[in-house]
Short mmCIF file of C-alpha atoms in Angstrom, two decimals:
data_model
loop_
_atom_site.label_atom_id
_atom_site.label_comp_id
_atom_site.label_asym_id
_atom_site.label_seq_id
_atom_site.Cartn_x
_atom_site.Cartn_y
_atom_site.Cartn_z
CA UNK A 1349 110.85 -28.66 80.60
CA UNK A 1350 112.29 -26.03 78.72
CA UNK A 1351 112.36 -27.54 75.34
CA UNK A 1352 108.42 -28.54 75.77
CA UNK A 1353 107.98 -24.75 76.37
CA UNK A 1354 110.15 -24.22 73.22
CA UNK A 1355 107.20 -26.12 70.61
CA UNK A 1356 104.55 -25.09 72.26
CA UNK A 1357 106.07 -21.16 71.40
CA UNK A 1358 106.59 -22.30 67.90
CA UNK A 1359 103.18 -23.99 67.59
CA UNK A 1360 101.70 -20.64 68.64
CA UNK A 1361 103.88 -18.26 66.43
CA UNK A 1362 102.72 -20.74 63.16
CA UNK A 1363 99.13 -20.93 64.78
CA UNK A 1364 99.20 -16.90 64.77
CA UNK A 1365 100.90 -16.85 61.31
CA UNK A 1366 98.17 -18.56 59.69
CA UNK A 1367 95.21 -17.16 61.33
CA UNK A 1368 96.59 -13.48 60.56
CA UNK A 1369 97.07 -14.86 56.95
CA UNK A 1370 93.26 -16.25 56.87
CA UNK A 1371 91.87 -12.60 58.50
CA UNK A 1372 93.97 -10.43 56.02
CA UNK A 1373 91.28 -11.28 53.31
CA UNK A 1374 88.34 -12.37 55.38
CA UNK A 1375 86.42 -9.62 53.80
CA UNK A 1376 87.53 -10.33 50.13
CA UNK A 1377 87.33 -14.17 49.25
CA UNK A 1378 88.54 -13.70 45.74
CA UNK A 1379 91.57 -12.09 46.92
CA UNK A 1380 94.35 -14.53 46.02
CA UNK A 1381 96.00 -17.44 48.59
CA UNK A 1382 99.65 -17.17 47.95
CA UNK A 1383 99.76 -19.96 49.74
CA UNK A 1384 97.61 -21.92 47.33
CA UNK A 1385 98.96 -20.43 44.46
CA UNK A 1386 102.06 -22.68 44.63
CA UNK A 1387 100.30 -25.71 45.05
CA UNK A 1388 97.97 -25.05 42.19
CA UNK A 1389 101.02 -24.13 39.79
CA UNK A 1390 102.76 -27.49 41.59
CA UNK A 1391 99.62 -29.42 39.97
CA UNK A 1392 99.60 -27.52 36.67
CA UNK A 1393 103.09 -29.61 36.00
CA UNK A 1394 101.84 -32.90 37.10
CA UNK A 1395 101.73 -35.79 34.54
CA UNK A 1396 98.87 -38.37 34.34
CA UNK A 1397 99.28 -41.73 33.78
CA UNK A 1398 97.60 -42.97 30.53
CA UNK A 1399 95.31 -45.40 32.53
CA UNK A 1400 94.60 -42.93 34.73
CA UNK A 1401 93.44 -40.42 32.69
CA UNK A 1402 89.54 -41.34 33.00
CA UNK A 1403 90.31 -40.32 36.69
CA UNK A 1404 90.93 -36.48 35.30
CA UNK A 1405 87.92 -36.56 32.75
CA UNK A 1406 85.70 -38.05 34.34
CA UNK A 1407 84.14 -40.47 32.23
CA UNK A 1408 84.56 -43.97 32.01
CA UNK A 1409 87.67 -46.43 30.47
CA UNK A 1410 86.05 -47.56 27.82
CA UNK A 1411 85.35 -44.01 26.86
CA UNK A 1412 88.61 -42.19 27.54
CA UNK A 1413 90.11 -44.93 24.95
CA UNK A 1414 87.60 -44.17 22.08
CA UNK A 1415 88.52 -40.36 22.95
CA UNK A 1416 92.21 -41.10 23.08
CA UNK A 1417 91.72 -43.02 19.84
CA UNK A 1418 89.99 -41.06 18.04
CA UNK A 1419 92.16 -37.59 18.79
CA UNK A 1420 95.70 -38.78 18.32
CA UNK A 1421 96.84 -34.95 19.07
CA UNK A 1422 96.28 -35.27 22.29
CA UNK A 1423 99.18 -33.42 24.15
CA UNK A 1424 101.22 -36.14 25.85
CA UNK A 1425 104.03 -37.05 27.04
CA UNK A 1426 105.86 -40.53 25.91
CA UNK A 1427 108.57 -41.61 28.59
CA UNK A 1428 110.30 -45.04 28.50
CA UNK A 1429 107.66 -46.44 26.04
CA UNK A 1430 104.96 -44.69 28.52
CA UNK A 1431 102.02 -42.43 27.46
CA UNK A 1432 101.56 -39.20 30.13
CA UNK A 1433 99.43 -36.50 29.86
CA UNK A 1434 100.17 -32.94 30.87
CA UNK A 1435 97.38 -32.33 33.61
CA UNK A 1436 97.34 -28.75 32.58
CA UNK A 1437 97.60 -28.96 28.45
CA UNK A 1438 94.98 -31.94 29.04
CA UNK A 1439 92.82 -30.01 30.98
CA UNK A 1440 93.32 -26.48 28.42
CA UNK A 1441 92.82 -29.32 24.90
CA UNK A 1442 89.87 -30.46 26.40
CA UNK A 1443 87.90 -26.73 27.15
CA UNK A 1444 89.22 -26.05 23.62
CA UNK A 1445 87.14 -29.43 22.14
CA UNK A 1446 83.83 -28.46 23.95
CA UNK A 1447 83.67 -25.23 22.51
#
């Protein structure tokens, strides 16, 4: 009985935790998440497969390869005879091509 009391303390203290974290910038959306923040920096270091790169970009397989083909500079990533691509760099080389 005792231990069943025990989680349902820590499930409140974390429930509490968050919501006072949520109401600190309730007034100010563009105040930054700390929380978020590391999971957005966790993504900037993710690699993309080279198949799965029309995934990112949004267009389709046929297209990504004429891109890929076509712009050879590409930053990537070649590990044990595999193409990845940087899902930051990608996403920074291709805002610098539609300018």
């Amino acid at each position: 009985m005792e231990f069943d009391f025990f989680w349902i303390a820590v499930g409140i203290a974390f429930a509490g935790y968050f919501i006072g974290e949520g109401l600190k910038n309730f007034k100010n959306p563009e105040a930054g998440d700390s929380f978020s923040e590391i999971f957005r920096e966790e993504e900037d270091y993710k690699l993309i497969k080279e198949k799965d790169v029309h995934y990112y970009i949004g267009v389709s397989k046929e297209d990504t390869k004429a891109l890929l083909q076509e712009y050879p500079d590409i930053p990537h990533v070649t590990i044990n005879n595999k193409i990845y691509y940087p899902k930051a760099r990608l996403h920074e080389w291709l805002k610098s091509i539609g300018k």
